[in-house]
């Protein structure tokens, strides 16, 4: 990183103390931009980087609600509207005890570049709360969502900011949030939230999109080495929506997916993960993944409590759980075990040290802002259907998703080639995403 970029980065750190994930995301982008700053001095003159690292708006609010025992509970809500140069803010809501402002800023910053890469007219934003929906009744989740939306509604809209789901926010939560928005505003504004139910404005393929998209991106990377998912031994972290659909799509491409995980441990199934059983346990019953091994009825299925799923050998890894879940020690083991490709289904699940090890070893590495962009891309397709009062078939929407993911892959690869780092998808994604937003900011004046 040259001195000019390092100086800007250090000032960002000073202005945003204690936000480790945000600092990590900023550093990753800055490390890719030296050649861009040399080629485009106009960006420095207009302070594009400094402006891009400062959210246009940061909203923090109190969320009071009552539990089933009648006790008052207090949580904190966030919405960071980071950059609207390309369109209305777009990004998910995360409900998890670990959420704080730094988490939301890291996710929102990543969203700027991810949304840019899709080619869709959407800006970057993110939000959430330190509320934990796990173990709560439907009534408690509803009361929390209604209180959350009672504040959030004044900051969002189909032409302003369009939230979606993320960790802890699925169809149930989106339904409660949308119902409260409609109740307060007296408007049936379908485009204000994405991830809606199919019977009231949702899009086919949206639940599958992030997991499917990560696999589609990985398939394109593998093709550059004249190979594919066929016969690959695949390990997936997580067992939520993204992980389940990544497993499903990888199996459709002929992969042998043998492992998945949750916060308690992981399962290994040498016969291949039974997706319907996993879905029943995790999505319908909301049980722990340990139940899978009990019900599978095979000696080849086992559960490892408190284990690290990355201890399992694989040729393709799809980290789909959470940020910084895969570190340097795991990366070294995976490389020595024959790993050839990694595609991030989650946001920044690999530490910076792990990414460097993968790249130095020649492992194909698809960063989250590119590989998991299928979710937000299909959210934008949902917005398009809402705006035209239309509903597309599964086949049509999946075809559009495939076109978008192939386009993202090719854009990243071509940009990396143009800037002298062929095969470096991290640099390609960062540069391609940045340049599009930077040019829009220049065109729109001092905003």
PDB file of C-alpha atoms in Angstrom, residues 84-221:
ATOM      1  CA  UNK A  84     -26.305   5.894  -2.767  1.00  0.00           C
ATOM      2  CA  UNK A  85     -24.271   6.862  -5.846  1.00  0.00           C
ATOM      3  CA  UNK A  86     -25.676   3.931  -7.868  1.00  0.00           C
ATOM      4  CA  UNK A  87     -29.184   3.743  -6.440  1.00  0.00           C
ATOM      5  CA  UNK A  88     -31.192   3.416  -3.225  1.00  0.00           C
ATOM      6  CA  UNK A  89     -29.358   1.861  -0.295  1.00  0.00           C
ATOM      7  CA  UNK A  90     -29.645  -1.930  -0.407  1.00  0.00           C
ATOM      8  CA  UNK A  91     -28.509  -4.431   2.177  1.00  0.00           C
ATOM      9  CA  UNK A  92     -29.765  -6.839   4.791  1.00  0.00           C
ATOM     10  CA  UNK A  93     -30.757  -6.665   8.436  1.00  0.00           C
ATOM     11  CA  UNK A  94     -28.851  -8.916  10.861  1.00  0.00           C
ATOM     12  CA  UNK A  95     -30.368  -9.912  14.217  1.00  0.00           C
ATOM     13  CA  UNK A  96     -27.637 -11.433  16.377  1.00  0.00           C
ATOM     14  CA  UNK A  97     -26.157 -10.701  19.834  1.00  0.00           C
ATOM     15  CA  UNK A  98     -22.771  -9.876  18.261  1.00  0.00           C
ATOM     16  CA  UNK A  99     -24.138  -6.970  16.221  1.00  0.00           C
ATOM     17  CA  UNK A 100     -22.729  -3.541  17.007  1.00  0.00           C
ATOM     18  CA  UNK A 101     -21.991  -0.456  14.923  1.00  0.00           C
ATOM     19  CA  UNK A 102     -18.644  -1.794  13.671  1.00  0.00           C
ATOM     20  CA  UNK A 103     -20.279  -4.984  12.360  1.00  0.00           C
ATOM     21  CA  UNK A 104     -22.927  -3.020  10.496  1.00  0.00           C
ATOM     22  CA  UNK A 105     -20.361  -0.620   9.025  1.00  0.00           C
ATOM     23  CA  UNK A 106     -18.154  -3.459   7.803  1.00  0.00           C
ATOM     24  CA  UNK A 107     -21.135  -5.139   6.159  1.00  0.00           C
ATOM     25  CA  UNK A 108     -22.384  -1.865   4.672  1.00  0.00           C
ATOM     26  CA  UNK A 109     -18.956  -0.997   3.286  1.00  0.00           C
ATOM     27  CA  UNK A 110     -18.677  -4.417   1.642  1.00  0.00           C
ATOM     28  CA  UNK A 111     -22.187  -3.944   0.262  1.00  0.00           C
ATOM     29  CA  UNK A 112     -21.123  -0.869  -1.724  1.00  0.00           C
ATOM     30  CA  UNK A 113     -18.751  -2.930  -3.863  1.00  0.00           C
ATOM     31  CA  UNK A 114     -20.880  -6.063  -3.947  1.00  0.00           C
ATOM     32  CA  UNK A 115     -23.894  -4.146  -5.225  1.00  0.00           C
ATOM     33  CA  UNK A 116     -21.751  -2.336  -7.762  1.00  0.00           C
ATOM     34  CA  UNK A 117     -20.466  -5.654  -9.133  1.00  0.00           C
ATOM     35  CA  UNK A 118     -23.984  -6.923  -9.802  1.00  0.00           C
ATOM     36  CA  UNK A 119     -24.493  -4.224 -12.426  1.00  0.00           C
ATOM     37  CA  UNK A 120     -27.866  -3.413 -10.829  1.00  0.00           C
ATOM     38  CA  UNK A 121     -28.844   0.163  -9.833  1.00  0.00           C
ATOM     39  CA  UNK A 122     -28.463  -0.262  -6.060  1.00  0.00           C
ATOM     40  CA  UNK A 123     -26.321   1.484  -3.456  1.00  0.00           C
ATOM     41  CA  UNK A 124     -24.804   0.058  -0.291  1.00  0.00           C
ATOM     42  CA  UNK A 125     -26.279  -0.132   3.189  1.00  0.00           C
ATOM     43  CA  UNK A 126     -26.757  -2.528   6.097  1.00  0.00           C
ATOM     44  CA  UNK A 127     -28.576  -2.742   9.405  1.00  0.00           C
ATOM     45  CA  UNK A 128     -29.605  -4.927  12.280  1.00  0.00           C
ATOM     46  CA  UNK A 129     -29.841  -5.342  16.006  1.00  0.00           C
ATOM     47  CA  UNK A 130     -28.211  -7.145  18.925  1.00  0.00           C
ATOM     48  CA  UNK A 131     -31.536  -8.969  19.393  1.00  0.00           C
ATOM     49  CA  UNK A 132     -31.264 -12.779  19.314  1.00  0.00           C
ATOM     50  CA  UNK A 133     -34.335 -14.464  17.756  1.00  0.00           C
ATOM     51  CA  UNK A 134     -33.058 -17.925  18.720  1.00  0.00           C
ATOM     52  CA  UNK A 135     -35.191 -19.416  21.479  1.00  0.00           C
ATOM     53  CA  UNK A 136     -37.805 -16.671  21.254  1.00  0.00           C
ATOM     54  CA  UNK A 137     -41.467 -17.397  20.600  1.00  0.00           C
ATOM     55  CA  UNK A 138     -43.133 -16.171  17.413  1.00  0.00           C
ATOM     56  CA  UNK A 139     -45.025 -13.631  19.521  1.00  0.00           C
ATOM     57  CA  UNK A 140     -41.805 -12.269  21.027  1.00  0.00           C
ATOM     58  CA  UNK A 141     -40.159 -12.014  17.606  1.00  0.00           C
ATOM     59  CA  UNK A 142     -43.254 -10.224  16.284  1.00  0.00           C
ATOM     60  CA  UNK A 143     -43.251  -7.686  19.126  1.00  0.00           C
ATOM     61  CA  UNK A 144     -39.565  -6.999  18.632  1.00  0.00           C
ATOM     62  CA  UNK A 145     -39.935  -6.596  14.844  1.00  0.00           C
ATOM     63  CA  UNK A 146     -42.877  -4.248  15.278  1.00  0.00           C
ATOM     64  CA  UNK A 147     -40.912  -2.072  17.705  1.00  0.00           C
ATOM     65  CA  UNK A 148     -37.854  -2.147  15.407  1.00  0.00           C
ATOM     66  CA  UNK A 149     -39.894  -1.071  12.380  1.00  0.00           C
ATOM     67  CA  UNK A 150     -41.696   1.656  14.343  1.00  0.00           C
ATOM     68  CA  UNK A 151     -38.394   3.534  14.293  1.00  0.00           C
ATOM     69  CA  UNK A 152     -36.898   2.242  11.051  1.00  0.00           C
ATOM     70  CA  UNK A 153     -39.914   3.003   8.833  1.00  0.00           C
ATOM     71  CA  UNK A 154     -39.132   6.734   8.674  1.00  0.00           C
ATOM     72  CA  UNK A 155     -35.705   6.035   7.136  1.00  0.00           C
ATOM     73  CA  UNK A 156     -36.604   3.531   4.392  1.00  0.00           C
ATOM     74  CA  UNK A 157     -38.628   3.351   1.167  1.00  0.00           C
ATOM     75  CA  UNK A 158     -38.425   1.813  -2.291  1.00  0.00           C
ATOM     76  CA  UNK A 159     -36.579   4.873  -3.652  1.00  0.00           C
ATOM     77  CA  UNK A 160     -34.553   5.504  -0.479  1.00  0.00           C
ATOM     78  CA  UNK A 161     -33.410   2.364   1.327  1.00  0.00           C
ATOM     79  CA  UNK A 162     -34.539  -1.230   0.789  1.00  0.00           C
ATOM     80  CA  UNK A 163     -33.576  -3.671   3.571  1.00  0.00           C
ATOM     81  CA  UNK A 164     -33.625  -7.463   3.258  1.00  0.00           C
ATOM     82  CA  UNK A 165     -32.785 -10.407   5.486  1.00  0.00           C
ATOM     83  CA  UNK A 166     -29.430 -11.572   6.806  1.00  0.00           C
ATOM     84  CA  UNK A 167     -28.392 -13.744   9.764  1.00  0.00           C
ATOM     85  CA  UNK A 168     -31.369 -14.099  12.111  1.00  0.00           C
ATOM     86  CA  UNK A 169     -33.786 -12.439   9.694  1.00  0.00           C
ATOM     87  CA  UNK A 170     -35.739 -14.854   7.519  1.00  0.00           C
ATOM     88  CA  UNK A 171     -39.219 -14.967   6.043  1.00  0.00           C
ATOM     89  CA  UNK A 172     -40.904 -14.801   9.457  1.00  0.00           C
ATOM     90  CA  UNK A 173     -39.078 -11.629  10.457  1.00  0.00           C
ATOM     91  CA  UNK A 174     -39.504  -9.960   7.058  1.00  0.00           C
ATOM     92  CA  UNK A 175     -43.253 -10.657   7.277  1.00  0.00           C
ATOM     93  CA  UNK A 176     -43.563  -9.024  10.695  1.00  0.00           C
ATOM     94  CA  UNK A 177     -41.448  -6.050   9.587  1.00  0.00           C
ATOM     95  CA  UNK A 178     -43.452  -5.527   6.401  1.00  0.00           C
ATOM     96  CA  UNK A 179     -46.764  -5.803   8.241  1.00  0.00           C
ATOM     97  CA  UNK A 180     -45.747  -3.079  10.672  1.00  0.00           C
ATOM     98  CA  UNK A 181     -44.439  -0.833   7.860  1.00  0.00           C
ATOM     99  CA  UNK A 182     -47.760  -1.188   6.031  1.00  0.00           C
ATOM    100  CA  UNK A 183     -49.706  -0.538   9.229  1.00  0.00           C
ATOM    101  CA  UNK A 184     -47.791   2.674  10.022  1.00  0.00           C
ATOM    102  CA  UNK A 185     -47.604   4.146   6.520  1.00  0.00           C
ATOM    103  CA  UNK A 186     -50.943   2.956   5.139  1.00  0.00           C
ATOM    104  CA  UNK A 187     -49.118   1.991   1.944  1.00  0.00           C
ATOM    105  CA  UNK A 188     -48.689  -1.404   0.324  1.00  0.00           C
ATOM    106  CA  UNK A 189     -45.182  -0.588  -0.854  1.00  0.00           C
ATOM    107  CA  UNK A 190     -43.891  -3.981  -1.975  1.00  0.00           C
ATOM    108  CA  UNK A 191     -40.489  -2.638  -2.952  1.00  0.00           C
ATOM    109  CA  UNK A 192     -39.593  -1.421   0.539  1.00  0.00           C
ATOM    110  CA  UNK A 193     -38.340  -4.840   1.698  1.00  0.00           C
ATOM    111  CA  UNK A 194     -37.033  -7.875  -0.172  1.00  0.00           C
ATOM    112  CA  UNK A 195     -37.085 -11.506   0.838  1.00  0.00           C
ATOM    113  CA  UNK A 196     -40.882 -11.364   1.107  1.00  0.00           C
ATOM    114  CA  UNK A 197     -43.205 -14.358   0.926  1.00  0.00           C
ATOM    115  CA  UNK A 198     -44.143 -15.506  -2.570  1.00  0.00           C
ATOM    116  CA  UNK A 199     -47.841 -14.802  -2.011  1.00  0.00           C
ATOM    117  CA  UNK A 200     -47.241 -11.120  -1.204  1.00  0.00           C
ATOM    118  CA  UNK A 201     -44.532  -9.794  -3.499  1.00  0.00           C
ATOM    119  CA  UNK A 202     -41.573 -12.104  -3.024  1.00  0.00           C
ATOM    120  CA  UNK A 203     -39.460 -13.552  -5.802  1.00  0.00           C
ATOM    121  CA  UNK A 204     -38.801 -17.146  -6.715  1.00  0.00           C
ATOM    122  CA  UNK A 205     -35.108 -18.074  -6.312  1.00  0.00           C
ATOM    123  CA  UNK A 206     -34.529 -15.386  -3.645  1.00  0.00           C
ATOM    124  CA  UNK A 207     -34.149 -17.966  -0.826  1.00  0.00           C
ATOM    125  CA  UNK A 208     -31.733 -19.992  -2.948  1.00  0.00           C
ATOM    126  CA  UNK A 209     -29.851 -17.091  -4.510  1.00  0.00           C
ATOM    127  CA  UNK A 210     -26.891 -16.492  -2.190  1.00  0.00           C
ATOM    128  CA  UNK A 211     -25.969 -20.169  -1.886  1.00  0.00           C
ATOM    129  CA  UNK A 212     -26.616 -20.879  -5.551  1.00  0.00           C
ATOM    130  CA  UNK A 213     -24.672 -17.795  -6.565  1.00  0.00           C
ATOM    131  CA  UNK A 214     -21.581 -18.775  -4.569  1.00  0.00           C
ATOM    132  CA  UNK A 215     -21.521 -22.155  -6.289  1.00  0.00           C
ATOM    133  CA  UNK A 216     -22.078 -20.594  -9.718  1.00  0.00           C
ATOM    134  CA  UNK A 217     -19.141 -18.248  -9.102  1.00  0.00           C
ATOM    135  CA  UNK A 218     -16.961 -21.145  -7.930  1.00  0.00           C
ATOM    136  CA  UNK A 219     -17.933 -23.160 -11.018  1.00  0.00           C
ATOM    137  CA  UNK A 220     -16.703 -20.304 -13.222  1.00  0.00           C
ATOM    138  CA  UNK A 221     -13.411 -20.136 -11.297  1.00  0.00           C
TER     139      UNK A 221
END
